[in-house]
Every structure is written in structure tokens, then in C-alpha cells.
Coordinates of C-alpha atoms in Angstrom, one line a residue:
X1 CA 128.9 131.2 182.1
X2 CA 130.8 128.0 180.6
X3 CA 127.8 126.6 180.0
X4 CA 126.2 129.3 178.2
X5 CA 129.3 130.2 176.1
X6 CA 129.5 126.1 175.2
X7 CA 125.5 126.8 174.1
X8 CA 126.6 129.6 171.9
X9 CA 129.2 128.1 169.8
X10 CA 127.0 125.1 169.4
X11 CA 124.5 127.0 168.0
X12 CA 126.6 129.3 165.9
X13 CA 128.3 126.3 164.3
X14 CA 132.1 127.7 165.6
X15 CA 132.2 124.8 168.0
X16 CA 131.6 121.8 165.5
X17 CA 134.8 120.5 164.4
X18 CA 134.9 119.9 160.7
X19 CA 131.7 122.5 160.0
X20 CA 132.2 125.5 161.3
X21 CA 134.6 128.7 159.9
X22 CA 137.9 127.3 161.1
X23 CA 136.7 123.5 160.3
X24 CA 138.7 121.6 157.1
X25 CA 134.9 121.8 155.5
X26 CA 135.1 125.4 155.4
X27 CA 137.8 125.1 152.4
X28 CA 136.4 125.8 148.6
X29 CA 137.0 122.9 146.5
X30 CA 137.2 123.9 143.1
X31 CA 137.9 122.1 140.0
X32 CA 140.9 122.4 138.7
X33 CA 140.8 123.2 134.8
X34 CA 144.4 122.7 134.4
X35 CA 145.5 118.8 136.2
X36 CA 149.3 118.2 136.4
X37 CA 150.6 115.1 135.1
X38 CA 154.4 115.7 134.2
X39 CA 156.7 114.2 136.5
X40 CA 160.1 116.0 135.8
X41 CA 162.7 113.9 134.2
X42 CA 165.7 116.0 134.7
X43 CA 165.8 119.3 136.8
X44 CA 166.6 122.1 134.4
X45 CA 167.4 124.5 137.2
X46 CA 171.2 124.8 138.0
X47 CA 171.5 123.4 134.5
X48 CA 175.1 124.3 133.1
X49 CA 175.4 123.0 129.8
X50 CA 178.3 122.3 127.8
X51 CA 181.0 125.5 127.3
X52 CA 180.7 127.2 124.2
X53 CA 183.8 129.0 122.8
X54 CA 181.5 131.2 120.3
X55 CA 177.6 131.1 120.1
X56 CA 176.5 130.5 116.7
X57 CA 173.2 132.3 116.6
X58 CA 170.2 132.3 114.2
X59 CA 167.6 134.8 114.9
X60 CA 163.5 134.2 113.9
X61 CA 161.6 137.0 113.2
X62 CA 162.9 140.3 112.4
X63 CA 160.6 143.2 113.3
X64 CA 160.3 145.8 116.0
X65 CA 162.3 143.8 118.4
X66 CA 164.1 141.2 116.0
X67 CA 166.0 143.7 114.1
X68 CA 167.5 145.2 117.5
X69 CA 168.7 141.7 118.8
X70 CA 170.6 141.7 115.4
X71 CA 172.3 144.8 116.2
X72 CA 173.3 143.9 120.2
X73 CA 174.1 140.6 119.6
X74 CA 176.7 141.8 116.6
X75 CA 178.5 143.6 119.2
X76 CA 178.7 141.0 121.6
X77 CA 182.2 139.4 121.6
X78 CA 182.1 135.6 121.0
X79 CA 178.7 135.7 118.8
X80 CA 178.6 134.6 115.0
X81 CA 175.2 135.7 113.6
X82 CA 175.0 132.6 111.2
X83 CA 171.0 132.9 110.1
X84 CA 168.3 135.3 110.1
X85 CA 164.4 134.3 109.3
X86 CA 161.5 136.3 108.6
X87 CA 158.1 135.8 106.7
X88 CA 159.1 138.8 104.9
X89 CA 162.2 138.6 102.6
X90 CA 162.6 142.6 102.8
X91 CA 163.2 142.6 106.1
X92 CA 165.5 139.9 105.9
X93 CA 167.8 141.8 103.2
X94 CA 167.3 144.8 105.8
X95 CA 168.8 143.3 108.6
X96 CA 171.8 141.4 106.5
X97 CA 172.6 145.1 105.3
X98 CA 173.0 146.2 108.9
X99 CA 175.6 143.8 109.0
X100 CA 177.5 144.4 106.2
X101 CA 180.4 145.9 107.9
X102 CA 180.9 143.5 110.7
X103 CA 182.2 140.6 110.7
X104 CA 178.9 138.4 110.5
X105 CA 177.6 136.9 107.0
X106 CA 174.4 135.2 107.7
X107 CA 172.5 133.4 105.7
X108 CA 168.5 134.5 104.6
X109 CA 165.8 132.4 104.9
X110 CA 162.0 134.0 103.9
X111 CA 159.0 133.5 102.0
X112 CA 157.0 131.0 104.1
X113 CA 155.9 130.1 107.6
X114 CA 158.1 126.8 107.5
X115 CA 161.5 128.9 106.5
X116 CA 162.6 129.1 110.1
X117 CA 162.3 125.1 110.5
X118 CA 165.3 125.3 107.9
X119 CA 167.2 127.2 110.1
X120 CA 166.8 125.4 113.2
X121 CA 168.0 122.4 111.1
X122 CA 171.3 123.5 110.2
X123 CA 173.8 121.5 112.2
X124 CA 176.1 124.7 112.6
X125 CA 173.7 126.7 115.2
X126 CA 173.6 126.5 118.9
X127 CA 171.2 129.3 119.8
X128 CA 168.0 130.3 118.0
X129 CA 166.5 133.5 119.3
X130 CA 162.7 133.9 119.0
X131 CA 161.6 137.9 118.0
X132 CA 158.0 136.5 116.3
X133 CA 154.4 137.1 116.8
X134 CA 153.3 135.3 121.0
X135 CA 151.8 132.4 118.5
X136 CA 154.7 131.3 117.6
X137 CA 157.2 131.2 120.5
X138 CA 156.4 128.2 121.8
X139 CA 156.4 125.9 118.5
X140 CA 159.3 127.8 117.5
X141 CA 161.0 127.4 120.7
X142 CA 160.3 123.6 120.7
X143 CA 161.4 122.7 117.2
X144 CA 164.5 124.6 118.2
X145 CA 164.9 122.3 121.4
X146 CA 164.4 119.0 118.9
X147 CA 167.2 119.8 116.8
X148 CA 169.2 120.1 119.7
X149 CA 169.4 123.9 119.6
X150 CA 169.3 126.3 122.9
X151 CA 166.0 128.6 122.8
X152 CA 165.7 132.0 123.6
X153 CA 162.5 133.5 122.9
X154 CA 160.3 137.4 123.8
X155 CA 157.9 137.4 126.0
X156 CA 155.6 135.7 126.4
X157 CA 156.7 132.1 126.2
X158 CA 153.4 130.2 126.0
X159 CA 150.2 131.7 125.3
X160 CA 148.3 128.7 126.9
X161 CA 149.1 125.8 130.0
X162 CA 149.7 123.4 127.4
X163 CA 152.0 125.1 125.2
X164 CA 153.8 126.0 129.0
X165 CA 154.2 122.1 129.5
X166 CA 155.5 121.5 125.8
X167 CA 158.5 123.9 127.0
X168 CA 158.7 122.1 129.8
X169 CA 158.9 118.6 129.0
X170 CA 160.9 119.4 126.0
X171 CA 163.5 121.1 127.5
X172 CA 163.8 118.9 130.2
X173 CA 164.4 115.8 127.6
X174 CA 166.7 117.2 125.1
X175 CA 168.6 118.9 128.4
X176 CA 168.6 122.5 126.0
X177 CA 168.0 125.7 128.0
X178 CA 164.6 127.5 127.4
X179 CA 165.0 131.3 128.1
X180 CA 162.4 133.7 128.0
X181 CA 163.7 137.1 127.3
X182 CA 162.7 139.1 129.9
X183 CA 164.8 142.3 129.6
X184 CA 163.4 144.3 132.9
X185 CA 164.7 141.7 135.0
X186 CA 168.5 143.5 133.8
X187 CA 167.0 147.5 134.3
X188 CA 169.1 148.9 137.0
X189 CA 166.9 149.5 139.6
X190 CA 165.4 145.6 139.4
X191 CA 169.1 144.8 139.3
X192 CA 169.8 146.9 142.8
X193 CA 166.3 145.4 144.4
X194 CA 167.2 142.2 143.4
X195 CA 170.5 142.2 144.9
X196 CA 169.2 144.1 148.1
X197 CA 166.7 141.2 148.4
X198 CA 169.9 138.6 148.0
X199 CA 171.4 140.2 150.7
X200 CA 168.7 140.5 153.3
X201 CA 168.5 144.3 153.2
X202 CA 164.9 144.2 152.8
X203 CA 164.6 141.6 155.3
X204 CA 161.8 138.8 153.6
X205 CA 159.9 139.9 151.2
X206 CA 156.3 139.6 152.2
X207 CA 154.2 141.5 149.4
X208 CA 155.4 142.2 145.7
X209 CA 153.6 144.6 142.8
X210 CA 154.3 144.7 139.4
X211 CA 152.8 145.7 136.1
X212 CA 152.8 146.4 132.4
X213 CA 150.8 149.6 132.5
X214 CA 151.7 151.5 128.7
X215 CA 149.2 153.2 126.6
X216 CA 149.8 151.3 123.3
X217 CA 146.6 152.7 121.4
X218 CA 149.0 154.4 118.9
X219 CA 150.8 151.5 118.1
X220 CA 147.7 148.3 118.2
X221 CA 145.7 150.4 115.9
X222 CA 148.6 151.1 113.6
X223 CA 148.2 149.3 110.5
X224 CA 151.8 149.1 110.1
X225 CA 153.6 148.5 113.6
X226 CA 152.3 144.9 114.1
X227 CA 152.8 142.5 111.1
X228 CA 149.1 141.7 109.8
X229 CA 147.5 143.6 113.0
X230 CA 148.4 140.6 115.5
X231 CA 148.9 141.8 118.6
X232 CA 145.5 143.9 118.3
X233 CA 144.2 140.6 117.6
X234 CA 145.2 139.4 120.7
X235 CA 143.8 142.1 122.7
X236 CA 140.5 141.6 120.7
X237 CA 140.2 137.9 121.3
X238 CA 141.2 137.2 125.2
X239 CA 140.4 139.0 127.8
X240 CA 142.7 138.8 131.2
X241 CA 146.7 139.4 131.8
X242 CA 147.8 139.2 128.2
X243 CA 151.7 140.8 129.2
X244 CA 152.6 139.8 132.6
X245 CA 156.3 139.3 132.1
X246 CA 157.5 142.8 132.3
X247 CA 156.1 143.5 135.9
X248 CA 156.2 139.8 137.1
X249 CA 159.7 138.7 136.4
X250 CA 161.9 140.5 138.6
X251 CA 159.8 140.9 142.2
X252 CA 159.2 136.8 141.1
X253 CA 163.4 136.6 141.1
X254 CA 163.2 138.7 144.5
X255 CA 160.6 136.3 145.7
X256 CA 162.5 133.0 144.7
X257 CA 159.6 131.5 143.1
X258 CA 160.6 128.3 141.7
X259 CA 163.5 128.4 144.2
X260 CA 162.3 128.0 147.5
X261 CA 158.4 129.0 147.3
X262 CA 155.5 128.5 144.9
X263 CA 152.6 130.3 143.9
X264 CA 149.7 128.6 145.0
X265 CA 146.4 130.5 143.7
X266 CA 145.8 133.2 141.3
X267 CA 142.1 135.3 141.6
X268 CA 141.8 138.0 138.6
X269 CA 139.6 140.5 137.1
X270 CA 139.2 142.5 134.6
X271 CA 136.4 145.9 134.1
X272 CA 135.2 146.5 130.7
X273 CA 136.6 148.0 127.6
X274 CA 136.0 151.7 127.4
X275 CA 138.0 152.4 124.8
X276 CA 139.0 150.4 122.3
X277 CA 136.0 149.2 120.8
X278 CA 135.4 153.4 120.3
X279 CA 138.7 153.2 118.4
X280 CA 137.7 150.5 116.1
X281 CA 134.5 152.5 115.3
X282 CA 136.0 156.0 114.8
X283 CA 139.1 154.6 112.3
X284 CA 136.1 152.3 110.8
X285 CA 134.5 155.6 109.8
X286 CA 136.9 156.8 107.7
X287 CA 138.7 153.8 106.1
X288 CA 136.6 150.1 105.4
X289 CA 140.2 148.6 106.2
X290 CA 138.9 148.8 110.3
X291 CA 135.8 147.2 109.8
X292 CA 136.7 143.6 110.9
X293 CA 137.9 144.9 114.0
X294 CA 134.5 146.4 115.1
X295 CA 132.1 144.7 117.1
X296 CA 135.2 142.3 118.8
X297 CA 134.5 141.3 122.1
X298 CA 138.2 143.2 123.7
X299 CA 139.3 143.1 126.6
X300 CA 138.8 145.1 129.4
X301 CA 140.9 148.5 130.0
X302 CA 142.4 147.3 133.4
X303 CA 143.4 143.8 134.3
X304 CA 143.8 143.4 138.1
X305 CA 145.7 139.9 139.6
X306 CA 146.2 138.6 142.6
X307 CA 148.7 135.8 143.6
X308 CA 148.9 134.0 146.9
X309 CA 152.3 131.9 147.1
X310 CA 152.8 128.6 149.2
X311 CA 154.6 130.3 152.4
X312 CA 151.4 132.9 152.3
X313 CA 152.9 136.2 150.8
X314 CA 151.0 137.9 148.1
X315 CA 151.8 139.3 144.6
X316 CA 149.7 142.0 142.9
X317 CA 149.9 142.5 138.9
X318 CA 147.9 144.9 136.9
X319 CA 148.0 145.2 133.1
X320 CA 146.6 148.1 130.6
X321 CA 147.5 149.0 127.6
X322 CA 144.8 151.3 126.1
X323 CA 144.1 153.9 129.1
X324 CA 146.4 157.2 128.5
X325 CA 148.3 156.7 131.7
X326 CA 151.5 157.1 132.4
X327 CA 154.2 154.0 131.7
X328 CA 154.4 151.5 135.0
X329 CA 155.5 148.6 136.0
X330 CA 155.3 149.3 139.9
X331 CA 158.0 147.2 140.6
X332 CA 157.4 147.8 144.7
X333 CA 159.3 145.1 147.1
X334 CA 157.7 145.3 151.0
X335 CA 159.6 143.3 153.0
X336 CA 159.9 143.3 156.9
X337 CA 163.0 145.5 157.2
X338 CA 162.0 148.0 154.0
X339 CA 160.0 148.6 150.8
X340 CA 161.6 149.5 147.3
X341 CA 159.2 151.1 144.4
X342 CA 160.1 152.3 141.3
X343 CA 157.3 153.7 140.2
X344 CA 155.9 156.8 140.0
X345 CA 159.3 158.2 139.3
X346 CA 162.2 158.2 140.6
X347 CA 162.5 155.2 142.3
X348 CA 162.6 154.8 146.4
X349 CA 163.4 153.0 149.2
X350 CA 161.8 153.5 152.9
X351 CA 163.5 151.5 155.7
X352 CA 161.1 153.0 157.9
X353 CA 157.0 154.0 158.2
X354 CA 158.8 157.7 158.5
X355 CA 159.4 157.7 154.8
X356 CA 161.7 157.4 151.8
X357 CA 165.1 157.8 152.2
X358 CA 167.0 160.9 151.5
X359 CA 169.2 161.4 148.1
X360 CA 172.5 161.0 149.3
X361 CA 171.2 158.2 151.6
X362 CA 170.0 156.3 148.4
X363 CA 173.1 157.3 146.4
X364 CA 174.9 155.5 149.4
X365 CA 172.9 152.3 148.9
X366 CA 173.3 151.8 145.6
X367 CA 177.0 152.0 146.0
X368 CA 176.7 149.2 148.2
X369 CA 174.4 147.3 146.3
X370 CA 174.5 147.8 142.6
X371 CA 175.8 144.2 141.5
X372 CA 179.0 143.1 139.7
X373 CA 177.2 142.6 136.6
X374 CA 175.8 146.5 136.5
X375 CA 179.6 147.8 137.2
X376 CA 181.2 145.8 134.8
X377 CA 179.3 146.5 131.7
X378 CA 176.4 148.8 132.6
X379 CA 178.1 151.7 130.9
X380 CA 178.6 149.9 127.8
X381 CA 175.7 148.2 127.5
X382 CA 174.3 152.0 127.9
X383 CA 176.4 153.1 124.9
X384 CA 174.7 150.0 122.7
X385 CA 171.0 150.7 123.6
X386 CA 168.2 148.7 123.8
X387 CA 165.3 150.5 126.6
X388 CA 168.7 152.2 128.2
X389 CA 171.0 149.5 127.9
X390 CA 168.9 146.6 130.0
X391 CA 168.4 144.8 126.3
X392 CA 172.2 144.5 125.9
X393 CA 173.0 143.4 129.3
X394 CA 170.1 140.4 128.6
X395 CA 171.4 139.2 125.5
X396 CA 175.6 139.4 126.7
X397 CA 174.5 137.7 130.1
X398 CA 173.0 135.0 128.2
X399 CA 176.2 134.7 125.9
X400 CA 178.5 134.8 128.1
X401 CA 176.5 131.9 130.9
X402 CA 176.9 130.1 127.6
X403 CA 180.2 130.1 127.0
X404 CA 181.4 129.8 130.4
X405 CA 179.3 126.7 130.9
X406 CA 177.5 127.8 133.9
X407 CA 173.3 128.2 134.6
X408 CA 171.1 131.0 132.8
X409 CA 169.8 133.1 135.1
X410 CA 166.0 132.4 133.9
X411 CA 165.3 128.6 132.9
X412 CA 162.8 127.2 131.5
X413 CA 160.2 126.8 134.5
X414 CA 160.8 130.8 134.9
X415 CA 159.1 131.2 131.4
X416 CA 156.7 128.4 132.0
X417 CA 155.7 130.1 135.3
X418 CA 155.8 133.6 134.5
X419 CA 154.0 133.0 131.2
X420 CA 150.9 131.0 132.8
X421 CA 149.9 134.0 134.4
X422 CA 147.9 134.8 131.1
X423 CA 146.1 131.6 130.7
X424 CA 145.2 131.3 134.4
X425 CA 144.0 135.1 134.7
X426 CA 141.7 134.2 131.7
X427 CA 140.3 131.9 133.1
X428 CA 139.6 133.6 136.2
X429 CA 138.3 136.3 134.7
X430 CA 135.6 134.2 132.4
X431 CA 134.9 132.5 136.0
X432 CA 133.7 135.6 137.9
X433 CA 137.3 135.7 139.4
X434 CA 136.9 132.7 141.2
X435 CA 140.3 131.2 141.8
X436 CA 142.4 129.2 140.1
X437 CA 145.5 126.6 141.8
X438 CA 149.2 128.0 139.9
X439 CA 150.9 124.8 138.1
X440 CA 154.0 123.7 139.8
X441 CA 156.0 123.3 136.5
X442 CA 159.1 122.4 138.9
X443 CA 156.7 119.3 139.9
X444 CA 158.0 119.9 143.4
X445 CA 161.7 121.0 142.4
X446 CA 161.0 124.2 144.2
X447 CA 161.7 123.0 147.6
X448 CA 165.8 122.7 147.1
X449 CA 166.4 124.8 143.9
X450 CA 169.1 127.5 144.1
X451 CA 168.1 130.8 142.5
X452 CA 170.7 131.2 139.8
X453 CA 170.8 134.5 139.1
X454 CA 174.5 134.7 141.0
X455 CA 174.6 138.9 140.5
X456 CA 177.1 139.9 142.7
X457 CA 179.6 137.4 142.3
X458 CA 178.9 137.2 138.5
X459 CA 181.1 133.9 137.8
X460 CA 182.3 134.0 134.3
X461 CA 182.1 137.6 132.9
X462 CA 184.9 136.4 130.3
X463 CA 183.1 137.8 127.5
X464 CA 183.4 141.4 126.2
X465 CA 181.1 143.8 123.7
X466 CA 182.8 145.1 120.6

């Protein structure tokens, strides 16, 4: 019977060391498009820099998101709005009006592409808060860093690896924080999850979903929501994860990516456009101002990503922005002790295969668990808007790590990490999903870095909204 089983895995291969299933043969090697050769110079994880006493701020770009950072941060205590940039000098006067009767007198700067250069020049500015087009965050962001200038920029950060690594390296030699503004990481129920998570509730988190699932037909084919038609552009020209952030950043905060694990490989793909391309042709029809946009090759309705990390959990991110289906980001945490999911409406949590818990049970938790930082402003924050108040919690977290000297709660390999996700699902997707090895922008870092997003303790908290 030995014999004969011996005889068996012989001929089956299973009993060849180094060939069969099991063997060290049996592992794909695939070419990596995307090589790492930055060794980190300085970790900018934990980074406190120097105390502020106010935060002189000049804010780039002034459209559908620019013109409501003007607004929150006016109301932050400790902020002097000292510049505001835009390609288009109306929108400039628009947003210096809003602040006529405050206490903020910035100056304008318009007319050209170069105008916000000017602005990151100025030797009286210590933050510069990116609101433009995805093309120009990073270069933005980096001349910022150059002139010694903090960067806060939308999502995305990068649009490609390489402009990931410029915010890298760049922020790791002029020591300037690199923030990407990712405002769901501040929503309330991320805030609870995250601090659940923290605190072990969950037990470890062993699978994570997110996504950016909003039907933004209405808006990418409006020709006057998106300054010269650019983010249909986008979605006409690339074809994979384009807006990861919203989903990815707080399950990744959960996870400690970056902070005690890595992502190791990323397999995505995408099904075809059904709809868009219909779009272009109907609105074509009727109006020769469409007819560029015809014929593009754009990207698929549903964008489906996987993610395998270094201890062997798994994340799961989906993106669609042209089917007409409800607004998701998932946001579900499965950990060994409970699962947490936001979405469908209203949000749950299941300690148990029996099911979700009851009302007043869930009322009960989040009095336990909503964090310092939710009590102490949440109501406020509320009161000045901004997708419910999670925009004005962002933006006075970020004031007030800054003037208490102590670390952002998203640095600059968050935005380089979170960011990649669209590069690397491109190129999965053009690859027949084959997979593709996740950059380590911590070049190893992740091993002994501290997540920094302290929530329940929420050192400083000095700073107030007017």
C-alpha cells in the first residue's frame, strides 16, 4: 500500500520536490512593470513638524470642491486664508467675495496655468491646499513641498507610480507633510469602525470592502460641472479603478496598511462600457459640441479589485460611476470577533453568524465607541457642512495636528499607497487581470510604523471653529 501510494505521487508529480503543486516552482513569476528603487531617506510616518500658532493657507483651484474648502477653512480658528488661485479670474473674485465679511483678505492670483507657482512662492504661506483637476495634484503638490510649503491635496494624489514616488521622495527630503484629502476617512460610521478596530472589538480584521459606486452620468456629461470636460476625459482615456480613495482609505486605516502590514498583489477587472459611449452618441445627436467624445475607447461600467496584503488578508474595491445604482462605498470590516457594513443603509454590526445587532444594542456601541474627535466637534462640524460635516472635521483635524505639532493622521505613503491602486488596476486590467506586486512606498517602514490616527485620545484638540 506504501508502495503503491509512493508510485502514485511520483507519477502525479505531488511527490517531486520543487515541481509539483506545493513545490517553490509552482509560483508565477511575473515581471514587474513598476521596479522599486527609492530607499527612504527619512520616515515621514510619526512626522510632527514644527508647531504652528496660525496656518497661513493658500488654496489652488476653486471649483466644485475648492470653493467649499474656502468656506470651512474660514471658520476654522487659527487659519488665515492668505491666497486663492484659479485658471479662471471669476471664480477667484467669487470666492474673495465669500469672504468679505470675515476676517481673511487674500490675495488673487488667475489667468494662466503657472499663476499658482506664484502662490506657492510667497514666503508667508505654510499650507497650500490642492482643489484642481487629478493632473495636477501631484506637480502642484510638489512645487508646494520645494518651496518648503505643507501639501494638502483631493483625491487622488497621483494619477501614475511615478508621480506616487515624486510625492514620496519629495516629501521625504524637504521633511513637509503630503496629505491626501480623504474626507470619508472622518464620516461617522468609518470614525466608529475605525475606533472599534483600535480597540479590538472586531477582533483582527481579516477581509475589508470598499467602493466608490455613484451614478455620475448627470454630472461627466455636463458641459459645465467639470472645467473643460476633464474628468469625463478621464473616464474616456483609462480604463480600471480611476477613484479608489473614497472606499479604500478607511478599511486601509482599519487594516494598518503601512503600519504593520502591506499589500502584496493587486488582480483587477473591468466589463465593458454599456453606457457611456450610448451617452456620447445620443447628446452628439442633438448638439456637434459631443462629437469629440464619440467613438472613445471608455472604460468599463464596473471596475472589480482585489488585494492580497502581506499577512494574507484580502481587500475587495469596486468602482462605477455611470450605472444608475444606488450611492456605495461598502465600507464592510469582517474580522474574527464581528463584521461592520455600512452599506445598504443603515449601517450594521453582527457579532455573531445569528445576525445584526439590535437598535438599542447598536445605540449602546456607539456610545462606547464613537471617538473623542466625533464628541468634541461632530455637532459643529455638522452645523458647517461639507457631505454632513465629515469635510469640516478633515480640514480642522489637519489644522489643528498643525498647530499642535504633532503627526497627520494620513502621511504621505497613505496617498502614495492609496492612490497606486489606479495605476496598478490599469494595468491589470490591459493584462487580462493578471496580477500585479503593490509598491512598498514605506520601503520597508511598514514593519514598526505606528498608525497615527490617535482618535480616542485625540492629543491637541486646542483649536476651535468660529
Amino acid at each position: 500500500m506504501k508502495s503503491n501510494r509512493r508510485d502514485f505521487l511520483k507519477m502525479t508529480g505531488f511527490g517531486l520536490a520543487g515541481t509539483g503543486m506545493f513545490g517553490c516552482a509552482a509560483k508565477t513569476e511575473n515581471h514587474d512593470p513598476f521596479p522599486q528603487t527609492h530607499r527612504q531617506n527619512f520616515n515621514m510616518a510619526g512626522y510632527a513638524a514644527p508647531r504652528l500658532d496660525s496656518v497661513r493657507v493658500g488654496i489652488i483651484g476653486l471649483g466644485n470642491r475648492g470653493s467649499g474648502a474656502v468656506r470651512r477653512l474660514s471658520r476654522i480658528e487659527g487659519v488665515e486664508i492668505r491666497g486663492l488661485c484659479d485658471l479662471l479670474p471669476d471664480r477667484v473674485d467669487r470666492a474673495r467675495n465669500a469672504l468679505a465679511d470675515t476676517a481673511h483678505n487674500p490675495d488673487g492670483y488667475s489667468g494662466s496655468e503657472d499663476e499658482y507657482k506664484k502662490l506657492c512662492e510667497r514666503e508667508d504661506i505654510d499650507l497650500i491646499y490642492i482643489c484642481t483637476p487629478w493632473q495636477w495634484h501631484t506637480p502642484q503638490a510638489v512645487y508646494a513641498m520645494e518651496h518648503e510649503k505643507h501639501a494638502a491635496t483631493e483625491i487622488p494624489a497621483a494619477r501614475t507610480i511615478e508621480e506616487c514616488w515624486q510625492l514620496v521622495e519629495t516629501s521625504e527630503r524637504t521633511r513637509r507633510h503630503c496629505m491626501m484629502l480623504e474626507n470619508v476617512c472622518y464620516d461617522s460610521f468609518e470614525m466608529l469602525t475605525l475606533n472599534m478596530a483600535r480597540q479590538g472589538f472586531l477582533g483582527e480584521i481579516i477581509h475589508a470592502e470598499g467602493a466608490y459606486i455613484h451614478d455620475l452620468m448627470g454630472n461627466n456629461f455636463s458641459s459645465d460641472n467639470y472645467q473643460d470636460m476633464w474628468r469625463l476625459k478621464e473616464n474616456a482615456s483609462r480604463n480600471g479603478n480611476l477613484y479608489p480613495c473614497h472606499g479604500l482609505g478607511s478599511i486601509a486605516q482599519a487594516m494598518n496598511l503601512n503600519t504593520g502590514d502591506k499589500m502584496d498583489y493587486l488582480v483587477s477587472v473591468s466589463g465593458d462600457d454599456f453606457m457611456m459611449e450610448d451617452r456620447a452618441r445620443e447628446l452628439a445627436a442633438g448638439d456637434d459640441f459631443w462629437d469629440p467624445f464619440v467613438g472613445q475607447p471608455y472604460r468599463g461600467n464596473m471596475n472589480t479589485s482585489t488585494i492580497r496584503t502581506h499577512k494574507g488578508r484580502t481587500l475587495m474595491l469596486q468602482h462605477d460611476v455611470s450605472s444608475p445604482r444606488p450611492y456605495s462605498r461598502i465600507h464592510l470590516l469582517s474580522g474574527t470577533k464581528g463584521i461592520a457594513q455600512k452599506y445598504p443603509e443603515p449601517a450594521r454590526i453582527a457579532l455573531s453568524h445569528h445576525g445584526w445587532v439590535s437598535d438599542e444594542e447598536f445605540r449602546e456601541l456607539e456610545e462606547q465607541y464613537t471617538p473623542e474627535i466625533t464628541k468634541k466637534i461632530g455637532e459643529m462640524a455638522r452645523q458647517v457642512g461639507g457631505h454632513g460635516g465629515m469635510d469640516t472635521i478633515m480640514d480642522w483635524r489637519l489644522i489643528d495636528c498643525l498647530r499642535n505639532g504633532i503627526p497627520l493622521d494620513m502621511n504621505v505613503y497613505d496617498a502614495a499607497l492609496w492612490s497606486s491602486i489606479a495605476p496598478l488596476s490599469e494595468w491589470s486590467v490591459a493584462n487580462r487581470s493578471n496580477s500585479i506586486d503593490v509598491p512598498d512606498f514605506t520601503s520597508g517602514s511598514w514593519e514598526t510604523n505606528k498608525p497615527a490616527m490617535d482618535i480616542a485620545l485625540n492629543k491637541g484638540g486646542n483649536t476651535g471653529i468660529i
